[in-house]
PDB file of C-alpha atoms in Angstrom:
ATOM      1  CA  MET A 953       0.000   0.000   0.000  1.00 71.00           C
ATOM      2  CA  SER A 954       2.920   2.366   0.564  1.00 84.00           C
ATOM      3  CA  LYS A 955       3.752   4.812  -2.227  1.00 89.00           C
ATOM      4  CA  THR A 956       7.044   6.233  -3.392  1.00 94.00           C
ATOM      5  CA  PRO A 957       7.714   9.954  -2.852  1.00 92.00           C
ATOM      6  CA  ALA A 958       7.280  10.450  -6.609  1.00 95.00           C
ATOM      7  CA  GLU A 959       3.869   8.762  -6.554  1.00 95.00           C
ATOM      8  CA  VAL A 960       2.761  10.885  -3.602  1.00 94.00           C
ATOM      9  CA  ALA A 961       3.936  14.065  -5.316  1.00 94.00           C
ATOM     10  CA  HIS A 962       2.126  13.094  -8.530  1.00 96.00           C
ATOM     11  CA  ALA A 963      -1.133  12.415  -6.682  1.00 96.00           C
ATOM     12  CA  LEU A 964      -0.943  15.769  -4.883  1.00 96.00           C
ATOM     13  CA  GLU A 965      -0.193  17.573  -8.161  1.00 96.00           C
ATOM     14  CA  GLN A 966      -3.260  15.975  -9.747  1.00 97.00           C
ATOM     15  CA  LEU A 967      -5.453  17.040  -6.826  1.00 97.00           C
ATOM     16  CA  ASP A 968      -4.069  20.562  -7.016  1.00 96.00           C
ATOM     17  CA  ALA A 969      -4.789  20.713 -10.763  1.00 97.00           C
ATOM     18  CA  LEU A 970      -8.326  19.448 -10.173  1.00 97.00           C
ATOM     19  CA  THR A 971      -8.904  22.054  -7.454  1.00 97.00           C
ATOM     20  CA  ARG A 972      -7.784  24.844  -9.782  1.00 97.00           C
ATOM     21  CA  ARG A 973     -10.030  23.578 -12.575  1.00 97.00           C
ATOM     22  CA  LEU A 974     -13.067  23.432 -10.284  1.00 97.00           C
ATOM     23  CA  ARG A 975     -12.370  26.980  -9.136  1.00 97.00           C
ATOM     24  CA  VAL A 976     -12.555  28.154 -12.755  1.00 96.00           C
ATOM     25  CA  GLU A 977     -15.202  25.903 -14.298  1.00 97.00           C
ATOM     26  CA  CYS A 978     -17.665  25.096 -11.479  1.00 97.00           C
ATOM     27  CA  PRO A 979     -20.193  27.872 -10.690  1.00 97.00           C
ATOM     28  CA  TRP A 980     -20.489  26.783  -7.059  1.00 96.00           C
ATOM     29  CA  ASP A 981     -16.736  26.668  -6.482  1.00 97.00           C
ATOM     30  CA  ARG A 982     -16.294  30.078  -8.112  1.00 96.00           C
ATOM     31  CA  GLU A 983     -18.683  31.661  -5.605  1.00 96.00           C
ATOM     32  CA  GLN A 984     -16.909  30.410  -2.494  1.00 96.00           C
ATOM     33  CA  ASP A 985     -14.583  32.261  -0.144  1.00 95.00           C
ATOM     34  CA  GLU A 986     -12.885  31.182   3.078  1.00 95.00           C
ATOM     35  CA  ARG A 987     -15.900  32.054   5.223  1.00 94.00           C
ATOM     36  CA  THR A 988     -18.280  29.916   3.178  1.00 96.00           C
ATOM     37  CA  ILE A 989     -15.822  27.031   2.850  1.00 95.00           C
ATOM     38  CA  VAL A 990     -14.720  26.713   6.490  1.00 92.00           C
ATOM     39  CA  PRO A 991     -18.078  25.317   7.706  1.00 90.00           C
ATOM     40  CA  HIS A 992     -17.583  22.475   5.218  1.00 94.00           C
ATOM     41  CA  THR A 993     -14.014  22.057   6.500  1.00 94.00           C
ATOM     42  CA  LEU A 994     -15.346  21.644  10.030  1.00 89.00           C
ATOM     43  CA  ASP A 995     -17.947  19.115   8.852  1.00 90.00           C
ATOM     44  CA  GLU A 996     -15.254  17.076   7.120  1.00 94.00           C
ATOM     45  CA  ALA A 997     -13.007  17.221  10.196  1.00 92.00           C
ATOM     46  CA  TYR A 998     -15.783  15.851  12.405  1.00 87.00           C
ATOM     47  CA  GLU A 999     -16.529  13.095   9.904  1.00 91.00           C
ATOM     48  CA  LEU A1000     -12.827  12.199   9.887  1.00 93.00           C
ATOM     49  CA  ALA A1001     -12.791  12.161  13.689  1.00 88.00           C
ATOM     50  CA  ASP A1002     -15.775   9.815  13.712  1.00 86.00           C
ATOM     51  CA  ALA A1003     -14.109   7.449  11.226  1.00 91.00           C
ATOM     52  CA  ALA A1004     -10.926   7.427  13.307  1.00 90.00           C
ATOM     53  CA  HIS A1005     -12.884   6.733  16.482  1.00 85.00           C
ATOM     54  CA  ARG A1006     -14.624   3.822  14.783  1.00 86.00           C
ATOM     55  CA  ARG A1007     -11.257   2.580  13.444  1.00 91.00           C
ATOM     56  CA  ASP A1008     -12.805   2.417   9.976  1.00 95.00           C
ATOM     57  CA  ASP A1009      -9.754   2.567   7.710  1.00 96.00           C
ATOM     58  CA  ALA A1010     -11.704   2.709   4.447  1.00 96.00           C
ATOM     59  CA  LYS A1011     -13.788   5.589   5.756  1.00 96.00           C
ATOM     60  CA  MET A1012     -10.646   7.332   6.982  1.00 96.00           C
ATOM     61  CA  VAL A1013      -9.184   7.225   3.475  1.00 96.00           C
ATOM     62  CA  ASP A1014     -12.375   8.805   2.167  1.00 97.00           C
ATOM     63  CA  GLU A1015     -12.611  11.490   4.863  1.00 97.00           C
ATOM     64  CA  LEU A1016      -8.900  12.319   4.745  1.00 97.00           C
ATOM     65  CA  GLY A1017      -9.358  12.969   1.045  1.00 97.00           C
ATOM     66  CA  ASP A1018     -12.165  15.421   1.783  1.00 97.00           C
ATOM     67  CA  VAL A1019     -10.019  17.224   4.373  1.00 97.00           C
ATOM     68  CA  LEU A1020      -7.070  17.302   1.967  1.00 97.00           C
ATOM     69  CA  PHE A1021      -9.249  18.888  -0.703  1.00 97.00           C
ATOM     70  CA  GLN A1022     -10.307  21.532   1.800  1.00 97.00           C
ATOM     71  CA  VAL A1023      -6.649  22.357   2.455  1.00 97.00           C
ATOM     72  CA  HIS A1024      -5.959  22.680  -1.271  1.00 97.00           C
ATOM     73  CA  PHE A1025      -9.018  24.851  -1.852  1.00 97.00           C
ATOM     74  CA  LEU A1026      -8.376  27.218   1.054  1.00 97.00           C
ATOM     75  CA  SER A1027      -4.721  27.517   0.055  1.00 97.00           C
ATOM     76  CA  LEU A1028      -5.812  28.423  -3.478  1.00 97.00           C
ATOM     77  CA  LEU A1029      -7.974  31.227  -2.061  1.00 97.00           C
ATOM     78  CA  LEU A1030      -4.885  32.602  -0.305  1.00 97.00           C
ATOM     79  CA  GLU A1031      -2.938  32.395  -3.547  1.00 97.00           C
ATOM     80  CA  GLU A1032      -5.606  34.308  -5.459  1.00 97.00           C
ATOM     81  CA  ARG A1033      -5.117  37.364  -3.251  1.00 95.00           C
ATOM     82  CA  ASP A1034      -1.323  36.950  -2.986  1.00 96.00           C
ATOM     83  CA  ALA A1035      -1.553  36.130   0.727  1.00 97.00           C
ATOM     84  CA  GLY A1036       0.037  32.679   0.554  1.00 96.00           C
ATOM     85  CA  SER A1037      -0.001  29.368  -1.284  1.00 96.00           C
ATOM     86  CA  LEU A1038      -0.090  25.646  -0.680  1.00 96.00           C
ATOM     87  CA  ALA A1039       3.714  25.662  -0.743  1.00 96.00           C
ATOM     88  CA  ASP A1040       3.753  28.403   1.898  1.00 97.00           C
ATOM     89  CA  VAL A1041       1.332  26.424   4.047  1.00 96.00           C
ATOM     90  CA  ALA A1042       3.462  23.281   3.803  1.00 96.00           C
ATOM     91  CA  GLU A1043       6.728  25.105   4.514  1.00 96.00           C
ATOM     92  CA  HIS A1044       5.221  27.015   7.430  1.00 95.00           C
ATOM     93  CA  VAL A1045       4.007  23.866   9.152  1.00 96.00           C
ATOM     94  CA  ARG A1046       7.314  22.084   8.397  1.00 96.00           C
ATOM     95  CA  GLN A1047       9.314  24.818  10.102  1.00 95.00           C
ATOM     96  CA  LYS A1048       6.865  24.912  13.013  1.00 93.00           C
ATOM     97  CA  LEU A1049       7.153  21.170  13.580  1.00 95.00           C
ATOM     98  CA  ILE A1050      10.949  21.359  13.523  1.00 96.00           C
ATOM     99  CA  ARG A1051      10.885  24.212  16.016  1.00 94.00           C
ATOM    100  CA  ARG A1052       8.482  22.423  18.362  1.00 94.00           C
ATOM    101  CA  HIS A1053      10.395  19.116  18.300  1.00 95.00           C
ATOM    102  CA  PRO A1054      13.795  20.099  19.698  1.00 94.00           C
ATOM    103  CA  HIS A1055      14.151  16.571  21.100  1.00 95.00           C
ATOM    104  CA  VAL A1056      14.206  15.316  17.506  1.00 95.00           C
ATOM    105  CA  PHE A1057      15.885  18.161  15.620  1.00 95.00           C
ATOM    106  CA  GLY A1058      17.935  19.651  18.465  1.00 93.00           C
ATOM    107  CA  GLU A1059      19.767  18.732  21.643  1.00 91.00           C
ATOM    108  CA  VAL A1060      16.813  18.658  24.073  1.00 92.00           C
ATOM    109  CA  GLU A1061      16.221  15.360  25.876  1.00 92.00           C
ATOM    110  CA  VAL A1062      12.794  14.131  26.987  1.00 92.00           C
ATOM    111  CA  ALA A1063      11.785  11.137  29.069  1.00 92.00           C
ATOM    112  CA  ASN A1064       8.181  10.713  27.946  1.00 92.00           C
ATOM    113  CA  ALA A1065       5.270  12.081  25.910  1.00 90.00           C
ATOM    114  CA  GLY A1066       4.246  14.354  28.776  1.00 84.00           C
ATOM    115  CA  GLU A1067       7.553  16.224  28.576  1.00 88.00           C
ATOM    116  CA  VAL A1068       7.147  16.519  24.802  1.00 91.00           C
ATOM    117  CA  LEU A1069       3.758  18.173  25.336  1.00 85.00           C
ATOM    118  CA  ALA A1070       5.116  20.492  28.031  1.00 84.00           C
ATOM    119  CA  ASN A1071       7.957  21.597  25.742  1.00 88.00           C
ATOM    120  CA  TRP A1072       5.486  22.092  22.896  1.00 87.00           C
ATOM    121  CA  ASP A1073       3.326  24.417  24.996  1.00 82.00           C
ATOM    122  CA  GLU A1074       6.345  26.388  26.238  1.00 83.00           C
ATOM    123  CA  ILE A1075       7.786  26.845  22.744  1.00 87.00           C
ATOM    124  CA  LYS A1076       4.378  27.754  21.345  1.00 83.00           C
ATOM    125  CA  SER A1077       3.914  30.485  23.956  1.00 79.00           C
ATOM    126  CA  THR A1078       7.151  32.214  22.934  1.00 82.00           C
ATOM    127  CA  GLU A1079       6.617  32.246  19.166  1.00 81.00           C
ATOM    128  CA  ALA A1080       6.474  35.631  17.461  1.00 80.00           C
ATOM    129  CA  GLY A1081       3.075  36.990  16.512  1.00 75.00           C
ATOM    130  CA  ARG A1082       1.103  34.979  19.036  1.00 76.00           C
ATOM    131  CA  GLU A1083      -1.560  36.639  21.145  1.00 76.00           C
ATOM    132  CA  PRO A1084      -0.274  37.296  24.675  1.00 77.00           C
ATOM    133  CA  GLY A1085      -1.646  35.738  27.824  1.00 80.00           C
ATOM    134  CA  ILE A1086      -2.401  32.247  29.060  1.00 83.00           C
ATOM    135  CA  PHE A1087      -5.402  31.954  26.763  1.00 85.00           C
ATOM    136  CA  GLY A1088      -3.987  33.730  23.727  1.00 80.00           C
ATOM    137  CA  GLU A1089      -5.405  32.321  20.488  1.00 78.00           C
ATOM    138  CA  VAL A1090      -7.942  30.059  22.194  1.00 85.00           C
ATOM    139  CA  PRO A1091     -10.869  30.343  19.746  1.00 85.00           C
ATOM    140  CA  GLU A1092     -14.040  31.357  21.527  1.00 84.00           C
ATOM    141  CA  ASN A1093     -16.184  29.728  18.825  1.00 84.00           C
ATOM    142  CA  LEU A1094     -15.009  26.198  19.623  1.00 86.00           C
ATOM    143  CA  PRO A1095     -17.722  23.719  20.638  1.00 88.00           C
ATOM    144  CA  SER A1096     -18.188  24.196  24.377  1.00 92.00           C
ATOM    145  CA  LEU A1097     -16.698  20.834  25.410  1.00 93.00           C
ATOM    146  CA  LEU A1098     -13.552  21.405  23.360  1.00 91.00           C
ATOM    147  CA  TYR A1099     -13.351  25.022  24.522  1.00 93.00           C
ATOM    148  CA  ALA A1100     -13.474  23.879  28.149  1.00 94.00           C
ATOM    149  CA  ARG A1101     -10.770  21.266  27.550  1.00 93.00           C
ATOM    150  CA  LYS A1102      -8.497  23.793  25.848  1.00 91.00           C
ATOM    151  CA  VAL A1103      -8.937  26.320  28.673  1.00 92.00           C
ATOM    152  CA  GLN A1104      -8.114  23.588  31.196  1.00 92.00           C
ATOM    153  CA  ARG A1105      -5.082  22.434  29.239  1.00 88.00           C
ATOM    154  CA  ARG A1106      -3.716  25.957  28.881  1.00 86.00           C
ATOM    155  CA  THR A1107      -4.127  26.512  32.621  1.00 89.00           C
ATOM    156  CA  ALA A1108      -2.471  23.195  33.462  1.00 87.00           C
ATOM    157  CA  ALA A1109       0.484  24.125  31.239  1.00 82.00           C
ATOM    158  CA  THR A1110       1.214  27.028  33.603  1.00 83.00           C
ATOM    159  CA  GLY A1111       1.400  24.644  36.578  1.00 83.00           C
ATOM    160  CA  LEU A1112      -2.140  25.164  37.896  1.00 87.00           C
ATOM    161  CA  ASP A1113      -3.989  21.879  37.389  1.00 85.00           C
ATOM    162  CA  VAL A1114      -7.299  22.268  39.196  1.00 76.00           C
ATOM    163  CA  ASP A1115      -9.698  19.681  40.586  1.00 69.00           C
ATOM    164  CA  GLU A1116      -7.424  17.015  41.986  1.00 69.00           C
ATOM    165  CA  PRO A1117      -8.644  14.338  42.230  1.00 75.00           C
ATOM    166  CA  PRO A1118     -10.910  15.002  39.216  1.00 82.00           C
ATOM    167  CA  TYR A1119     -13.499  12.376  40.170  1.00 89.00           C
ATOM    168  CA  GLY A1120     -14.020  14.068  43.518  1.00 89.00           C
ATOM    169  CA  ALA A1121     -14.731  17.348  41.754  1.00 90.00           C
ATOM    170  CA  VAL A1122     -17.479  15.700  39.677  1.00 92.00           C
ATOM    171  CA  LEU A1123     -19.103  14.227  42.770  1.00 92.00           C
ATOM    172  CA  GLY A1124     -18.839  17.550  44.588  1.00 92.00           C
ATOM    173  CA  GLN A1125     -20.435  19.466  41.713  1.00 92.00           C
ATOM    174  CA  LEU A1126     -23.218  16.881  41.499  1.00 92.00           C
ATOM    175  CA  GLU A1127     -23.991  17.342  45.191  1.00 92.00           C
ATOM    176  CA  GLN A1128     -24.025  21.099  44.707  1.00 91.00           C
ATOM    177  CA  LEU A1129     -26.429  20.740  41.785  1.00 92.00           C
ATOM    178  CA  GLU A1130     -28.731  18.586  43.889  1.00 90.00           C
ATOM    179  CA  GLU A1131     -28.807  21.330  46.525  1.00 89.00           C
ATOM    180  CA  SER A1132     -29.560  24.119  44.045  1.00 88.00           C
ATOM    181  CA  GLY A1133     -32.242  21.961  42.432  1.00 83.00           C
ATOM    182  CA  ALA A1134     -33.898  21.429  45.793  1.00 83.00           C
ATOM    183  CA  ARG A1135     -33.906  25.207  46.387  1.00 84.00           C
ATOM    184  CA  ASP A1136     -35.532  25.766  42.984  1.00 81.00           C
ATOM    185  CA  ASP A1137     -32.867  28.411  42.263  1.00 86.00           C
ATOM    186  CA  ALA A1138     -32.760  28.788  38.460  1.00 90.00           C
ATOM    187  CA  ASP A1139     -29.564  30.888  38.405  1.00 91.00           C
ATOM    188  CA  ALA A1140     -27.739  28.505  40.728  1.00 91.00           C
ATOM    189  CA  ARG A1141     -28.892  25.498  38.715  1.00 91.00           C
ATOM    190  CA  TYR A1142     -27.586  27.112  35.531  1.00 93.00           C
ATOM    191  CA  ALA A1143     -24.163  27.715  37.068  1.00 94.00           C
ATOM    192  CA  ASP A1144     -24.014  24.317  38.763  1.00 94.00           C
ATOM    193  CA  VAL A1145     -24.867  22.415  35.566  1.00 94.00           C
ATOM    194  CA  GLY A1146     -22.052  24.260  33.817  1.00 95.00           C
ATOM    195  CA  ASP A1147     -19.624  23.496  36.660  1.00 94.00           C
ATOM    196  CA  LEU A1148     -20.612  19.810  36.577  1.00 94.00           C
ATOM    197  CA  LEU A1149     -19.974  19.584  32.833  1.00 95.00           C
ATOM    198  CA  PHE A1150     -16.689  21.478  33.243  1.00 95.00           C
ATOM    199  CA  ALA A1151     -15.570  19.006  35.916  1.00 94.00           C
ATOM    200  CA  ALA A1152     -16.547  16.068  33.668  1.00 95.00           C
ATOM    201  CA  VAL A1153     -14.490  17.546  30.824  1.00 95.00           C
ATOM    202  CA  ASN A1154     -11.540  17.768  33.213  1.00 94.00           C
ATOM    203  CA  VAL A1155     -11.862  14.040  33.933  1.00 94.00           C
ATOM    204  CA  ALA A1156     -11.945  13.335  30.203  1.00 94.00           C
ATOM    205  CA  ARG A1157      -8.858  15.507  29.657  1.00 92.00           C
ATOM    206  CA  LYS A1158      -6.886  13.675  32.328  1.00 91.00           C
ATOM    207  CA  LEU A1159      -7.940  10.314  30.868  1.00 91.00           C
ATOM    208  CA  LYS A1160      -6.946  11.544  27.371  1.00 88.00           C
ATOM    209  CA  VAL A1161     -10.516  11.079  26.086  1.00 90.00           C
ATOM    210  CA  ASP A1162     -11.977  13.570  23.611  1.00 89.00           C
ATOM    211  CA  PRO A1163     -15.135  14.797  25.397  1.00 92.00           C
ATOM    212  CA  GLU A1164     -16.842  15.894  22.178  1.00 88.00           C
ATOM    213  CA  LEU A1165     -16.458  12.502  20.511  1.00 86.00           C
ATOM    214  CA  ALA A1166     -17.220  10.611  23.730  1.00 90.00           C
ATOM    215  CA  LEU A1167     -20.494  12.498  24.257  1.00 92.00           C
ATOM    216  CA  ARG A1168     -21.496  12.044  20.629  1.00 88.00           C
ATOM    217  CA  SER A1169     -20.783   8.323  20.882  1.00 89.00           C
ATOM    218  CA  SER A1170     -22.900   8.108  24.040  1.00 93.00           C
ATOM    219  CA  ALA A1171     -25.751   9.978  22.345  1.00 93.00           C
ATOM    220  CA  ASP A1172     -25.519   7.593  19.376  1.00 91.00           C
ATOM    221  CA  ARG A1173     -25.732   4.575  21.688  1.00 92.00           C
ATOM    222  CA  PHE A1174     -28.749   6.045  23.473  1.00 94.00           C
ATOM    223  CA  ARG A1175     -30.436   6.832  20.158  1.00 95.00           C
ATOM    224  CA  ALA A1176     -29.857   3.283  18.924  1.00 94.00           C
ATOM    225  CA  ARG A1177     -31.391   1.851  22.117  1.00 95.00           C
ATOM    226  CA  VAL A1178     -34.472   4.050  21.874  1.00 95.00           C
ATOM    227  CA  GLU A1179     -34.919   3.132  18.215  1.00 96.00           C
ATOM    228  CA  ALA A1180     -34.555  -0.559  19.138  1.00 95.00           C
ATOM    229  CA  ALA A1181     -37.113  -0.114  21.918  1.00 95.00           C
ATOM    230  CA  GLU A1182     -39.519   1.505  19.465  1.00 96.00           C
ATOM    231  CA  ARG A1183     -39.128  -1.446  17.093  1.00 95.00           C
ATOM    232  CA  LEU A1184     -39.830  -3.877  19.936  1.00 95.00           C
ATOM    233  CA  ALA A1185     -43.003  -1.968  20.771  1.00 95.00           C
ATOM    234  CA  GLU A1186     -44.106  -1.945  17.133  1.00 95.00           C
ATOM    235  CA  ALA A1187     -43.504  -5.712  16.959  1.00 95.00           C
ATOM    236  CA  ASP A1188     -46.036  -6.017  19.792  1.00 95.00           C
ATOM    237  CA  GLY A1189     -48.518  -3.852  17.900  1.00 95.00           C
ATOM    238  CA  ALA A1190     -47.965  -0.767  20.088  1.00 95.00           C
ATOM    239  CA  THR A1191     -47.312   2.828  19.050  1.00 95.00           C
ATOM    240  CA  TRP A1192     -44.345   4.266  20.934  1.00 95.00           C
ATOM    241  CA  GLY A1193     -45.820   7.720  21.464  1.00 93.00           C
ATOM    242  CA  ASP A1194     -49.022   6.249  22.926  1.00 95.00           C
ATOM    243  CA  LEU A1195     -47.247   4.126  25.543  1.00 94.00           C
ATOM    244  CA  ALA A1196     -47.047   5.127  29.198  1.00 95.00           C
ATOM    245  CA  THR A1197     -43.592   5.947  30.498  1.00 95.00           C
ATOM    246  CA  GLY A1198     -43.403   2.687  32.432  1.00 95.00           C
ATOM    247  CA  SER A1199     -44.071   0.647  29.278  1.00 95.00           C
ATOM    248  CA  GLN A1200     -41.500   2.663  27.343  1.00 96.00           C
ATOM    249  CA  MET A1201     -38.927   2.014  30.066  1.00 96.00           C
ATOM    250  CA  ASN A1202     -39.702  -1.710  29.900  1.00 95.00           C
ATOM    251  CA  TYR A1203     -39.019  -1.810  26.149  1.00 95.00           C
ATOM    252  CA  TYR A1204     -35.911   0.331  26.652  1.00 95.00           C
ATOM    253  CA  ALA A1205     -34.624  -2.162  29.258  1.00 94.00           C
ATOM    254  CA  GLN A1206     -35.241  -5.011  26.805  1.00 94.00           C
ATOM    255  CA  ALA A1207     -33.304  -3.140  24.121  1.00 94.00           C
ATOM    256  CA  ARG A1208     -30.371  -2.614  26.489  1.00 93.00           C
ATOM    257  CA  LEU A1209     -30.386  -6.271  27.474  1.00 91.00           C
ATOM    258  CA  ARG A1210     -30.303  -7.381  23.836  1.00 89.00           C
ATOM    259  CA  GLU A1211     -27.460  -4.951  23.164  1.00 86.00           C
ATOM    260  CA  GLU A1212     -25.425  -6.471  26.010  1.00 85.00           C
ATOM    261  CA  GLN A1213     -26.102  -9.989  24.719  1.00 84.00           C
ATOM    262  CA  ASP A1214     -25.016  -9.220  21.136  1.00 74.00           C
TER     263      ASP A1214
END
């Protein structure tokens, strides 16, 4: 399956030529700019993440191709206004990776992956042109779970790693939420739900689990169980929406049991 450097270069040249042709000959592609394209880039990135999580190699090949096309297209937009090019993008990231891997390209010694990450964060914070401060260049439009994880990681990189042990923080926030719920305090409930989710993200970060993908996977499992429960009800001649909650829960329990037995 491996390709020679010449074969890789040829494939990339063909994709670049195709991208340029679409930009000229396709009405839809001609109308696009970076702001209209980036939402598609995000969609493709999430689809790639899902394929990777599922360990679906064939799907990864497909989704990586979509992401690669996005890179070519956005680089072409830069080129059109003389702000950069695909070559500039590649060279910029090459130099950045060399700079942030002094244990590979320099004399720095590291004992483990944690030290590599710590060095990466330190080097990144000193690079020219970066926004100052602990949270410089943390995009505020990230999905909330990823935003929380990035804020936590940036803080931990300074030496302040809050909520130790992390499981205790989750339990403590849950108790606090129970108290605010009992008081029927809407503002407190709002804050406490946020703090509980923030603490859960911190657990995920420490376990090296992507909270966004983990939550999506959990939602998918729940959806599949509910759909299976609905099918079980229909097999018995019942309409799901007409069932009492107790009957729905019974079918849901059956669906979960079958899932565990499969």
